[in-house]
XYZ file of C-alpha atoms in Angstrom:
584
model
C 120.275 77.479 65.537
C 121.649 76.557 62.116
C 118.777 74.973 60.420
C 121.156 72.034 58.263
C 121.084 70.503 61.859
C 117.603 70.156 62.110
C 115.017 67.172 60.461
C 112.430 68.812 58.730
C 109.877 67.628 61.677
C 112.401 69.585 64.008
C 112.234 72.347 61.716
C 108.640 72.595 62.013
C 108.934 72.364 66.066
C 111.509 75.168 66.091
C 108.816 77.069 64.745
C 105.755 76.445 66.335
C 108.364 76.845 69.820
C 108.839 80.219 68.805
C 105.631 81.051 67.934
C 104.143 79.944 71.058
C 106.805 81.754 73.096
C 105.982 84.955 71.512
C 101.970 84.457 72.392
C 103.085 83.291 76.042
C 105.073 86.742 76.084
C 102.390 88.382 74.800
C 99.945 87.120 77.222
C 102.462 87.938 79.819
C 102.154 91.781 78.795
C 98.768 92.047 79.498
C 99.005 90.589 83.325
C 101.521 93.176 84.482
C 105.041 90.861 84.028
C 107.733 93.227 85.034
C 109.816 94.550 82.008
C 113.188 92.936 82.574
C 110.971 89.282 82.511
C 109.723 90.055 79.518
C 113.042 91.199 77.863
C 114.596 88.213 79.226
C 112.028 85.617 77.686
C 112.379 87.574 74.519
C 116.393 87.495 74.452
C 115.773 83.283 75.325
C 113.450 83.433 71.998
C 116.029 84.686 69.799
C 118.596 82.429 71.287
C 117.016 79.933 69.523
C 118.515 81.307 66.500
C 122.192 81.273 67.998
C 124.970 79.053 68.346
C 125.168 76.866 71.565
C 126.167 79.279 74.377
C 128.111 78.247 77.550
C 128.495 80.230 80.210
C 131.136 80.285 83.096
C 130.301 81.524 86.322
C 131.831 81.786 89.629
C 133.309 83.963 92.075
C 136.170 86.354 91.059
C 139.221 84.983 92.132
C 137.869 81.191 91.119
C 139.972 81.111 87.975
C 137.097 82.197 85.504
C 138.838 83.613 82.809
C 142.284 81.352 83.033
C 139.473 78.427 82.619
C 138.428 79.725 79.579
C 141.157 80.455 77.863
C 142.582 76.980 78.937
C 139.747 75.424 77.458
C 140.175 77.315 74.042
C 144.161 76.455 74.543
C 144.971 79.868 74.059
C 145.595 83.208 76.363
C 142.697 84.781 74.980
C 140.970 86.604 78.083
C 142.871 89.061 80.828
C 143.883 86.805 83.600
C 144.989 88.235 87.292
C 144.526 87.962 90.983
C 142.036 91.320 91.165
C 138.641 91.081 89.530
C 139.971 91.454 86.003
C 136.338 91.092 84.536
C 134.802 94.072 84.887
C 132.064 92.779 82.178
C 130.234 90.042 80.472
C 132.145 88.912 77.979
C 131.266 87.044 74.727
C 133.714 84.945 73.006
C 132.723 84.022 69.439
C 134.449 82.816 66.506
C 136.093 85.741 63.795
C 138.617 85.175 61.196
C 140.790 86.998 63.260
C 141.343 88.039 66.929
C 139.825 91.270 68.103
C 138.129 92.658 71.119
C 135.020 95.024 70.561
C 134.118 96.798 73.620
C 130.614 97.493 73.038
C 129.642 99.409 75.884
C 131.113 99.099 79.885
C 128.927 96.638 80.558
C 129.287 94.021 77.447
C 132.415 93.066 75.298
C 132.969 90.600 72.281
C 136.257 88.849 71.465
C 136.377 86.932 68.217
C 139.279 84.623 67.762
C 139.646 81.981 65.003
C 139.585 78.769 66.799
C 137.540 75.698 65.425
C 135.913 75.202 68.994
C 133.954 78.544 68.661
C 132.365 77.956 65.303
C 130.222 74.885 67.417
C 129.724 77.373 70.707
C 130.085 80.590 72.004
C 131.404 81.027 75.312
C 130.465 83.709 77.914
C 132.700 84.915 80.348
C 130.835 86.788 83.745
C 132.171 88.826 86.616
C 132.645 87.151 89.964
C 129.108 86.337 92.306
C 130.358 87.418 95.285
C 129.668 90.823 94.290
C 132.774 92.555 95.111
C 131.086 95.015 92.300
C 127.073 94.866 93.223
C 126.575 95.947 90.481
C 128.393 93.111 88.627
C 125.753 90.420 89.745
C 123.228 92.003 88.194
C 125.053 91.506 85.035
C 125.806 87.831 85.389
C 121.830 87.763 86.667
C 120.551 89.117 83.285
C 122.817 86.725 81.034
C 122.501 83.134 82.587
C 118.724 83.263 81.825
C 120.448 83.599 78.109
C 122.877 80.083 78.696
C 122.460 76.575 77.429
C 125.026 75.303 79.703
C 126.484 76.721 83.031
C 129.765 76.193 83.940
C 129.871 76.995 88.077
C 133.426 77.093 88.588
C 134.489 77.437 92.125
C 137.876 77.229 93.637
C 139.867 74.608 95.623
C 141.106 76.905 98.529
C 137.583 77.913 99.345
C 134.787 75.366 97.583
C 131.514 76.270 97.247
C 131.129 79.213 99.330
C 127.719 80.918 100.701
C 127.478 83.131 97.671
C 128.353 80.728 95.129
C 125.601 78.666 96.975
C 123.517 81.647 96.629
C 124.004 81.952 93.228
C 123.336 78.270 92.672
C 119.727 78.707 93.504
C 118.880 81.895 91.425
C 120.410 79.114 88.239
C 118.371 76.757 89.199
C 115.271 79.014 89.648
C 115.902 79.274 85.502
C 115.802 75.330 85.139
C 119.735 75.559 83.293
C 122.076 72.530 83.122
C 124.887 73.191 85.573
C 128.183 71.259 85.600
C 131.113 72.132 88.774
C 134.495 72.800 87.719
C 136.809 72.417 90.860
C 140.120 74.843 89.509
C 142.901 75.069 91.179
C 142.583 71.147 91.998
C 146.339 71.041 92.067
C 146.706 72.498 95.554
C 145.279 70.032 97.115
C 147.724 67.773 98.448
C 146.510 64.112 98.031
C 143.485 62.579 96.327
C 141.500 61.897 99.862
C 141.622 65.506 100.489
C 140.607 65.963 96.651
C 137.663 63.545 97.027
C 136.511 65.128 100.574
C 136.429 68.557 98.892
C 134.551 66.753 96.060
C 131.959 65.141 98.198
C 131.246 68.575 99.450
C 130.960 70.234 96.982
C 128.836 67.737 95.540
C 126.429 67.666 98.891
C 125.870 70.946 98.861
C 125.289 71.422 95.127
C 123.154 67.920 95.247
C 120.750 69.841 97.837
C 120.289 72.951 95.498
C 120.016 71.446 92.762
C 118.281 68.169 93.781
C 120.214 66.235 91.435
C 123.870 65.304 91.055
C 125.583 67.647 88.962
C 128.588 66.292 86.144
C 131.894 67.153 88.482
C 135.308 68.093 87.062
C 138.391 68.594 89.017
C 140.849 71.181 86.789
C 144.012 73.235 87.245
C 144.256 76.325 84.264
C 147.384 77.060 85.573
C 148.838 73.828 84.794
C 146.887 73.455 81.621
C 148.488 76.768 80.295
C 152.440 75.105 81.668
C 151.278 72.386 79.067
C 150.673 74.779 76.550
C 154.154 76.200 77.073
C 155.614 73.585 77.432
C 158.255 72.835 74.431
C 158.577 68.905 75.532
C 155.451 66.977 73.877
C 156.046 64.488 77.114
C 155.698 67.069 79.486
C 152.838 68.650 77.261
C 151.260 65.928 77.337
C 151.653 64.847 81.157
C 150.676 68.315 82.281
C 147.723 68.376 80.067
C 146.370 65.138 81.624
C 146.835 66.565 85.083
C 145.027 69.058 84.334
C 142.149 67.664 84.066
C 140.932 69.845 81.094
C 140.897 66.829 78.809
C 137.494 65.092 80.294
C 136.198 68.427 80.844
C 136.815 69.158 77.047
C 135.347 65.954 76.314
C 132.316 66.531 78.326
C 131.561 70.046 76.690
C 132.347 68.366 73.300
C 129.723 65.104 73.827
C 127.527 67.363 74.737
C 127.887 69.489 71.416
C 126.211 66.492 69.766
C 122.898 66.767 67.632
C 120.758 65.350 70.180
C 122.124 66.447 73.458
C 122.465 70.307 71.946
C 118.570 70.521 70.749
C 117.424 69.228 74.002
C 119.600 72.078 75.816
C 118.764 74.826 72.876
C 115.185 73.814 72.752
C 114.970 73.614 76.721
C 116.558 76.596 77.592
C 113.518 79.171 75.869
C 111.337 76.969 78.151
C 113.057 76.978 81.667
C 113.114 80.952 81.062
C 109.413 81.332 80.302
C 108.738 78.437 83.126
C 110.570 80.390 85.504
C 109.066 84.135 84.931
C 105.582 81.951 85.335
C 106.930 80.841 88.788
C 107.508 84.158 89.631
C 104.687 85.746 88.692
C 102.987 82.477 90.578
C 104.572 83.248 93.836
C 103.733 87.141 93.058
C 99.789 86.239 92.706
C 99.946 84.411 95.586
C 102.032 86.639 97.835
C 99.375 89.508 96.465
C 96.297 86.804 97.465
C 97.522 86.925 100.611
C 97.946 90.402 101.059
C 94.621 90.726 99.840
C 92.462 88.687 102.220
C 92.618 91.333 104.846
C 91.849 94.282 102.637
C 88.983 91.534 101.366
C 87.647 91.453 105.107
C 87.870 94.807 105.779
C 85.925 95.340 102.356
C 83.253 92.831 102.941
C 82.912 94.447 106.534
C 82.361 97.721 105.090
C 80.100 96.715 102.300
C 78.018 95.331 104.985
C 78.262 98.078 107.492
C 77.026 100.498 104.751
C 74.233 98.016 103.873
C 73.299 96.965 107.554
C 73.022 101.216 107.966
C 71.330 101.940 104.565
C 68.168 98.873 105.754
C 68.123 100.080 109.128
C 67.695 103.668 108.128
C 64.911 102.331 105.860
C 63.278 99.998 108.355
C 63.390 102.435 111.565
C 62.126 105.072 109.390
C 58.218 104.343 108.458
C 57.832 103.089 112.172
C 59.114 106.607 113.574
C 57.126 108.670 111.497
C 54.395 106.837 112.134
C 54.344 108.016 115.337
C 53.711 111.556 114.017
C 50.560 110.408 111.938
C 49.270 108.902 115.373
C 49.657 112.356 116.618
C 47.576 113.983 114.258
C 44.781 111.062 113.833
C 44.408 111.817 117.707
C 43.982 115.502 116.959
C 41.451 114.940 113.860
C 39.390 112.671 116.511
C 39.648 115.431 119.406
C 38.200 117.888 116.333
C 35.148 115.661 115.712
C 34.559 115.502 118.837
C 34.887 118.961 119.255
C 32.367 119.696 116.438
C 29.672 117.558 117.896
C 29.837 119.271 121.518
C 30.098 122.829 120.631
C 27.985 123.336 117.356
C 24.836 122.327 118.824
C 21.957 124.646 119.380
C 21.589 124.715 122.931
C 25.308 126.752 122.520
C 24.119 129.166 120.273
C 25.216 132.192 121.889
C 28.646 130.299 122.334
C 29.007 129.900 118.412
C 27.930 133.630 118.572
C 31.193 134.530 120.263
C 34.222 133.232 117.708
C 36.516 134.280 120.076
C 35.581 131.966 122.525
C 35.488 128.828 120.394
C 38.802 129.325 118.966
C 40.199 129.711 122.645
C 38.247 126.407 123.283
C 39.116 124.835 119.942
C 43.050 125.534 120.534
C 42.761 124.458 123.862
C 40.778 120.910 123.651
C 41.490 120.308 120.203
C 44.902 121.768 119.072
C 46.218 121.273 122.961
C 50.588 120.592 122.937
C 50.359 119.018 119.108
C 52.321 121.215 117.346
C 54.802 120.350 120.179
C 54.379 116.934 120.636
C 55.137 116.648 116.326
C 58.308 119.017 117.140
C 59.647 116.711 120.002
C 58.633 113.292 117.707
C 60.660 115.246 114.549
C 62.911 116.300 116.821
C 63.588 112.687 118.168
C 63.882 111.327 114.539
C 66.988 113.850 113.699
C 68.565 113.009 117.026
C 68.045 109.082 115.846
C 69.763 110.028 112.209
C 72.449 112.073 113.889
C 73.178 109.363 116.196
C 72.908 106.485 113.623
C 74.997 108.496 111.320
C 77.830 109.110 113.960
C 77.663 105.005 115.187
C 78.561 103.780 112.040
C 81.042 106.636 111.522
C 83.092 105.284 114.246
C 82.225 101.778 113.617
C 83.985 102.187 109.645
C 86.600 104.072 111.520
C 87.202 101.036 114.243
C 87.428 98.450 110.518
C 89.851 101.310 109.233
C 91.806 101.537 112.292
C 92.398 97.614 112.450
C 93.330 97.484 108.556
C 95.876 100.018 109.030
C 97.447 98.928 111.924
C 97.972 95.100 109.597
C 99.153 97.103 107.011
C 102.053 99.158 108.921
C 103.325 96.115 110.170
C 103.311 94.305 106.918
C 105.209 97.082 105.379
C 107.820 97.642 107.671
C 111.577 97.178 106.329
C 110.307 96.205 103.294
C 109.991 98.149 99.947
C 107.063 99.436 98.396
C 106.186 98.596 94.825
C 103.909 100.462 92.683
C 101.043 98.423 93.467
C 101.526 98.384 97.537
C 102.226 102.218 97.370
C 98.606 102.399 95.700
C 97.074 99.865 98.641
C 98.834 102.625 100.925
C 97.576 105.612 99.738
C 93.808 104.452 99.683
C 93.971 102.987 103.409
C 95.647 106.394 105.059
C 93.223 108.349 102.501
C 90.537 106.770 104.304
C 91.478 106.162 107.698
C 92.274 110.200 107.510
C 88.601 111.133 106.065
C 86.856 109.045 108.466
C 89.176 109.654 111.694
C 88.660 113.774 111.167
C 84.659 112.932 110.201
C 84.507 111.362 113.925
C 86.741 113.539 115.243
C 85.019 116.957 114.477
C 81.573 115.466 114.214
C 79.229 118.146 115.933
C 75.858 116.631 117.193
C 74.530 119.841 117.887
C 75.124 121.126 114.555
C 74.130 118.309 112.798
C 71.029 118.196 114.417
C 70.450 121.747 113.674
C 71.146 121.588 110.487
C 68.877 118.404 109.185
C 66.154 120.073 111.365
C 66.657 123.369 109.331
C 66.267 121.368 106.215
C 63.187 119.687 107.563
C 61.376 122.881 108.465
C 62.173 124.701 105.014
C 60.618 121.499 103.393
C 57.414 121.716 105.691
C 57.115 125.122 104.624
C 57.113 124.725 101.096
C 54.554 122.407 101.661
C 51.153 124.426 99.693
C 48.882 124.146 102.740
C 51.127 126.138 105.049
C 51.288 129.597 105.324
C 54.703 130.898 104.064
C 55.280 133.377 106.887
C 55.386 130.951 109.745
C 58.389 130.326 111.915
C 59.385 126.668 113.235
C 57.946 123.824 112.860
C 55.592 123.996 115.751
C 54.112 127.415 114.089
C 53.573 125.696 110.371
C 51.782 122.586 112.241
C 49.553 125.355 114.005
C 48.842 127.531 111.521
C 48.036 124.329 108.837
C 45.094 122.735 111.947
C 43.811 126.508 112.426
C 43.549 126.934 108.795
C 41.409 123.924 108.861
C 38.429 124.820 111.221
C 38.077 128.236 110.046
C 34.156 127.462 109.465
C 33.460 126.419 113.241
C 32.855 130.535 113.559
C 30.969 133.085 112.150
C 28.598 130.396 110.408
C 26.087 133.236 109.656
C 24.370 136.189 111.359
C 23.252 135.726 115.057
C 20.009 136.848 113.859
C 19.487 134.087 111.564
C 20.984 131.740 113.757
C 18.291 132.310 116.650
C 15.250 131.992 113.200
C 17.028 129.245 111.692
C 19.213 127.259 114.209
C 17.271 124.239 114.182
C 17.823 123.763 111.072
C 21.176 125.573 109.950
C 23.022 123.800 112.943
C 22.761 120.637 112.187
C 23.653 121.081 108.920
C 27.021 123.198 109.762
C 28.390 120.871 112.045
C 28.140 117.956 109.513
C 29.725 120.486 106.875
C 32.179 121.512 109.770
C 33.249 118.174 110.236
C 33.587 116.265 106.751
C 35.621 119.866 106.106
C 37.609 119.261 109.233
C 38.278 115.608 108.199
C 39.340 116.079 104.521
C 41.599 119.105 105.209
C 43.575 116.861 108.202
C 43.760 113.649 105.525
C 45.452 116.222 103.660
C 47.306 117.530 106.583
C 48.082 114.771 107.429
C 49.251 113.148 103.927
C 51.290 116.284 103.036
C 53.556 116.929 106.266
C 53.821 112.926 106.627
C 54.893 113.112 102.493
C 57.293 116.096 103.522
C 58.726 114.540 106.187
C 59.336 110.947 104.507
C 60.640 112.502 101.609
C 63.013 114.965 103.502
C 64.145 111.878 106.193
C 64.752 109.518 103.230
C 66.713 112.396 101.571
C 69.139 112.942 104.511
C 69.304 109.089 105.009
C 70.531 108.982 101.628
C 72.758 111.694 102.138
C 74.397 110.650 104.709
C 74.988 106.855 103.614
C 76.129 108.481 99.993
C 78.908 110.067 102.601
C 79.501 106.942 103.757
C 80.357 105.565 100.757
C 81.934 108.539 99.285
C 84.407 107.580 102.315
C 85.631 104.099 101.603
C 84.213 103.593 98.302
C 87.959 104.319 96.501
C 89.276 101.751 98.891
C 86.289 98.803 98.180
C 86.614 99.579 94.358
C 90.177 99.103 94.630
C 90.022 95.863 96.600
C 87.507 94.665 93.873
C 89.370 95.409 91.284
C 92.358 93.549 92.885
C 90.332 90.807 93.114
C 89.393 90.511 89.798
C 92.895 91.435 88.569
C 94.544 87.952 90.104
C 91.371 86.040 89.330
C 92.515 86.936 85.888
C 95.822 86.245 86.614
C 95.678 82.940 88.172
C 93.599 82.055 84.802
C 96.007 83.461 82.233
C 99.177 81.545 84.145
C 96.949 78.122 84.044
C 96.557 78.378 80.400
C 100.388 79.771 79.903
C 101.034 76.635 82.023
C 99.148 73.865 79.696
C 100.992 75.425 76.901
C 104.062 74.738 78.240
C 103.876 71.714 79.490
C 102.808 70.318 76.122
C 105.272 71.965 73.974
C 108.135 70.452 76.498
C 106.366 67.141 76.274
C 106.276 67.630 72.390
C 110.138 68.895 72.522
C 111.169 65.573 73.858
C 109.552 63.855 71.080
C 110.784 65.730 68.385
C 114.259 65.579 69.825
C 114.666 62.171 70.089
C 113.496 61.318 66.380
């Protein structure tokens, strides 16, 4: 924008709107904005430094080029009945005609005509896409316009695609005027006014407002310009209907109207990437309240498992400490009927009183702990393999949502990732429950718990099972209930020595079962709570890349939503301080 038009104030404004374009763009780079938005917004920034740019649009046959070239009252663009452009096209002011092919995509053509030195006009291929590849052209410049041009054609107003078209313009927020060419086909001026009342319906509903309407003929604008009769110039000319539309485009070159435009147009971009990326957030939102669900499900199927393997746990082993406190009682007991001196030639025979120690004493313990440990693994095996299958029924349902979300649709970077984790897990945990062995399990965490009995310092490293290492630990403890001395002392001295050996029998007996007792029921809490661990730490190694993902998701459009709220404020009050500025 030439600066000589611009107040001082205005100045000022032109440069604060910049500034704050460049820090909404900024902000936009750290929220994941799509490249070609953030090209686009930065292309509307520096238009700020450019002449006024109109741009004609339309589909190919509606008389695009002849349009232009009737409004610049020369034959400056290729004319013809085929899609004769094959690019955008720029048409600028030079001190001398010249086309510059830039690339086979872009073209400039300077010409020397008074009209271009206030605008620069911008000639697109057709939006019917007879080219696809075309559109995308015209797509990627109107976000660049001041003022669009939609020119359609009398023999076929205002078809789907043009309507098409119309909305992606007005997603940008541009000023849009209808040129009706070819107006001089139609036959009288009801037909021309029923073709302009539909046009205008269907462009009102778009658009939501009614659009400035122009009914033109190039063809017989360019007769007037051959024309060697200034009558018959003059009359064509008219006819045309080029005049008012010249008139229109030139009023609207004026100071005020062309800042409003050229200081709008920077804005409707940016407003319309934050639309975009508005819908985006909220189209991801909604993708991710199932994956939230099936997150907060798991998180508290893991947590429900991880408290009831904790709660379940001190009660069953419990159970094994009742076992033993029965056996320490049946030892006392033991002691007090057998060491007493009317059985003195029993405690003479050590034989006998281990046979009747192991029977009334030791009885089916070491069993009865083996079935009670046994028990417990079965629980963890079983507890391990329920919530196995109950992750895997969450998994299941999530993927199921997510195939049919997918389906005929593409998948972006992000939604490729969202793939990946939920097959990456429902695979892990449908071959966990599919191969799970019971058997094995159990055999394993029971091998585990009998290596960590046996390590215990009070059993004898040699035994075998866990039966054997409960055995050999209670034997170990009553060693003293024979050979207490000599028989010969015992029949001089059992009055006295008795008595005294069964109490030293006994408070033996008891402290070697507390620490029996303390050491396997250590052993076994510490192993349990180990493979508990374990096997919720599986768990979680399961679905854990999933949950973190979701999370981060989460977090990602919290951010988001926050960033395009602020973006937002700024907007609005540099728009609000654009109309100010403008109209001083």
């Amino acid at each position: 924008m030439r600066q000589s038009m611009l107040t001082d104030e205005q100045a000022r404004f032109l440069r604060e709107e910049k500034e704050t374009l460049s820090e909404i763009r900024l902000a936009l780079t750290e929220i994941d904005v799509p490249r070609e938005a953030l090209t686009t917004l930065q292309d509307a920034i520096l238009q700020l430094d450019e002449l006024f740019l109109l741009v004609v649009v339309g589909e190919f046959n509606a008389g695009k080029s002849a349009l232009v070239n009737a409004l610049l009252r020369q034959r400056v663009l290729p004319e013809g009945a085929t899609p004769t452009t094959s690019r955008v096209t720029l048409v600028k002011w030079g001190e001398q005609a010249a086309e510059q092919v830039v690339d086979e995509n872009f073209s400039i053509f300077t010409y020397p005509l008074p009209l271009l030195k206030e605008l620069n006009i911008v000639d697109t291929p057709g939006t019917n896409a007879v080219i696809r590849y075309h559109e995308r052209l015209t797509d990627e410049f109107v976000p660049r316009s001041d003022l669009i041009l939609f020119t359609t054609s009398a023999d076929h107003p205002l078809t789907e695609s043009e309507r098409q078209f119309l909305e992606r313009i007005l997603a940008w927020g541009k000023k849009v005027v209808f040129a009706l060419n070819k107006s001089d086909i139609i036959e009288d001026e009801a037909a021309l006014k029923e073709v302009r009342s539909f046009v205008l319906k269907h462009a009102t509903k778009v658009l939501g407002d009614i659009p400035e309407f122009f009914a033109v003929s190039a063809r017989l604008a360019q007769r007037a310009l051959a024309d060697p009769d200034p009558e018959g110039r003059q009359r064509l000319r008219v006819a045309s209907g080029l005049d008012a539309l010249e008139q229109y485009i030139t009023s609207t070159l004026d100071d005020t109207t062309r800042l409003q435009l050229k200081f709008n147009n920077p804005l409707g971009v940016a407003d319309n990437i934050l639309t975009q990326i508005t819908k985006s957030t909220q189209a991801q939102t909604e993708d991710l309240k199932e994956d939230l669900k099936t997150a907060a499900s798991l998180d508290s199927t893991i947590a429900d498992y991880e408290r009831d393997l904790k709660n379940e746990l001190g009660p069953r082993l419990a159970e094994v400490e009742n076992i033993l406190h029965r056996l320490e009682q049946r030892g006392l007991d033991f002691f007090d009927t057998t060491m007493r001196l009317t059985n003195i030639q029993e405690l003479m025979r050590g034989d006998k009183v281990w046979a009747e120690f192991e029977k009334n004493v030791l009885t089916d313990v070491p069993k009865q702990i083996e079935d009670q440990v046994q028990r417990l693994i079965d629980w963890l095996v079983q507890k391990d393999l329920q919530e196995w299958q109950r992750v895997m029924t969450y998994v299941q349902r999530r993927r199921a949502l997510h195939t049919e979300h997918i389906v005929g649709e593409g998948i972006e970077p992000r939604e490729a990732r969202r793939r990946e984790l939920i097959d990456s897990m429902g695979r892990t945990v449908q071959r966990i429950v599919d191969t799970y062995d019971r058997d094995q399990e159990a055999s394993q965490l029971a091998a585990h718990v009998e290596t960590a009995v046996a390590q215990t310092a009070l059993l004898e490293v040699g035994a075998v099972g866990l039966g054997a290492l409960v055995t050999a630990a209670v034997l170990s403890s009553s060693l003293d209930i024979t050979g207490i001395v000599a028989a010969g002392t015992l029949a001089i001295l059992g009055f006295f020595v008795i008595p005294y050996k069964r109490k030293q029998a006994k408070d033996s007996f008891k402290e070697k079962m507390i620490t029996l007792r303390e050491n396997l029921l250590d052993t076994l809490t510490t192993q349990f709570t180990r493979e508990s661990q374990n096997a919720v730490a599986r768990l979680k190694e399961g679905v854990t890349p999933y949950i973190r993902y979701v999370h981060g998701e989460r977090d990602r459009i919290d951010r988001t939503e926050t960033t395009l709220a602020k973006l937002r404020q700024r907007l609005s009050a540099l728009r609000a301080r654009s109309q100010v500025v403008v109209e001083k």
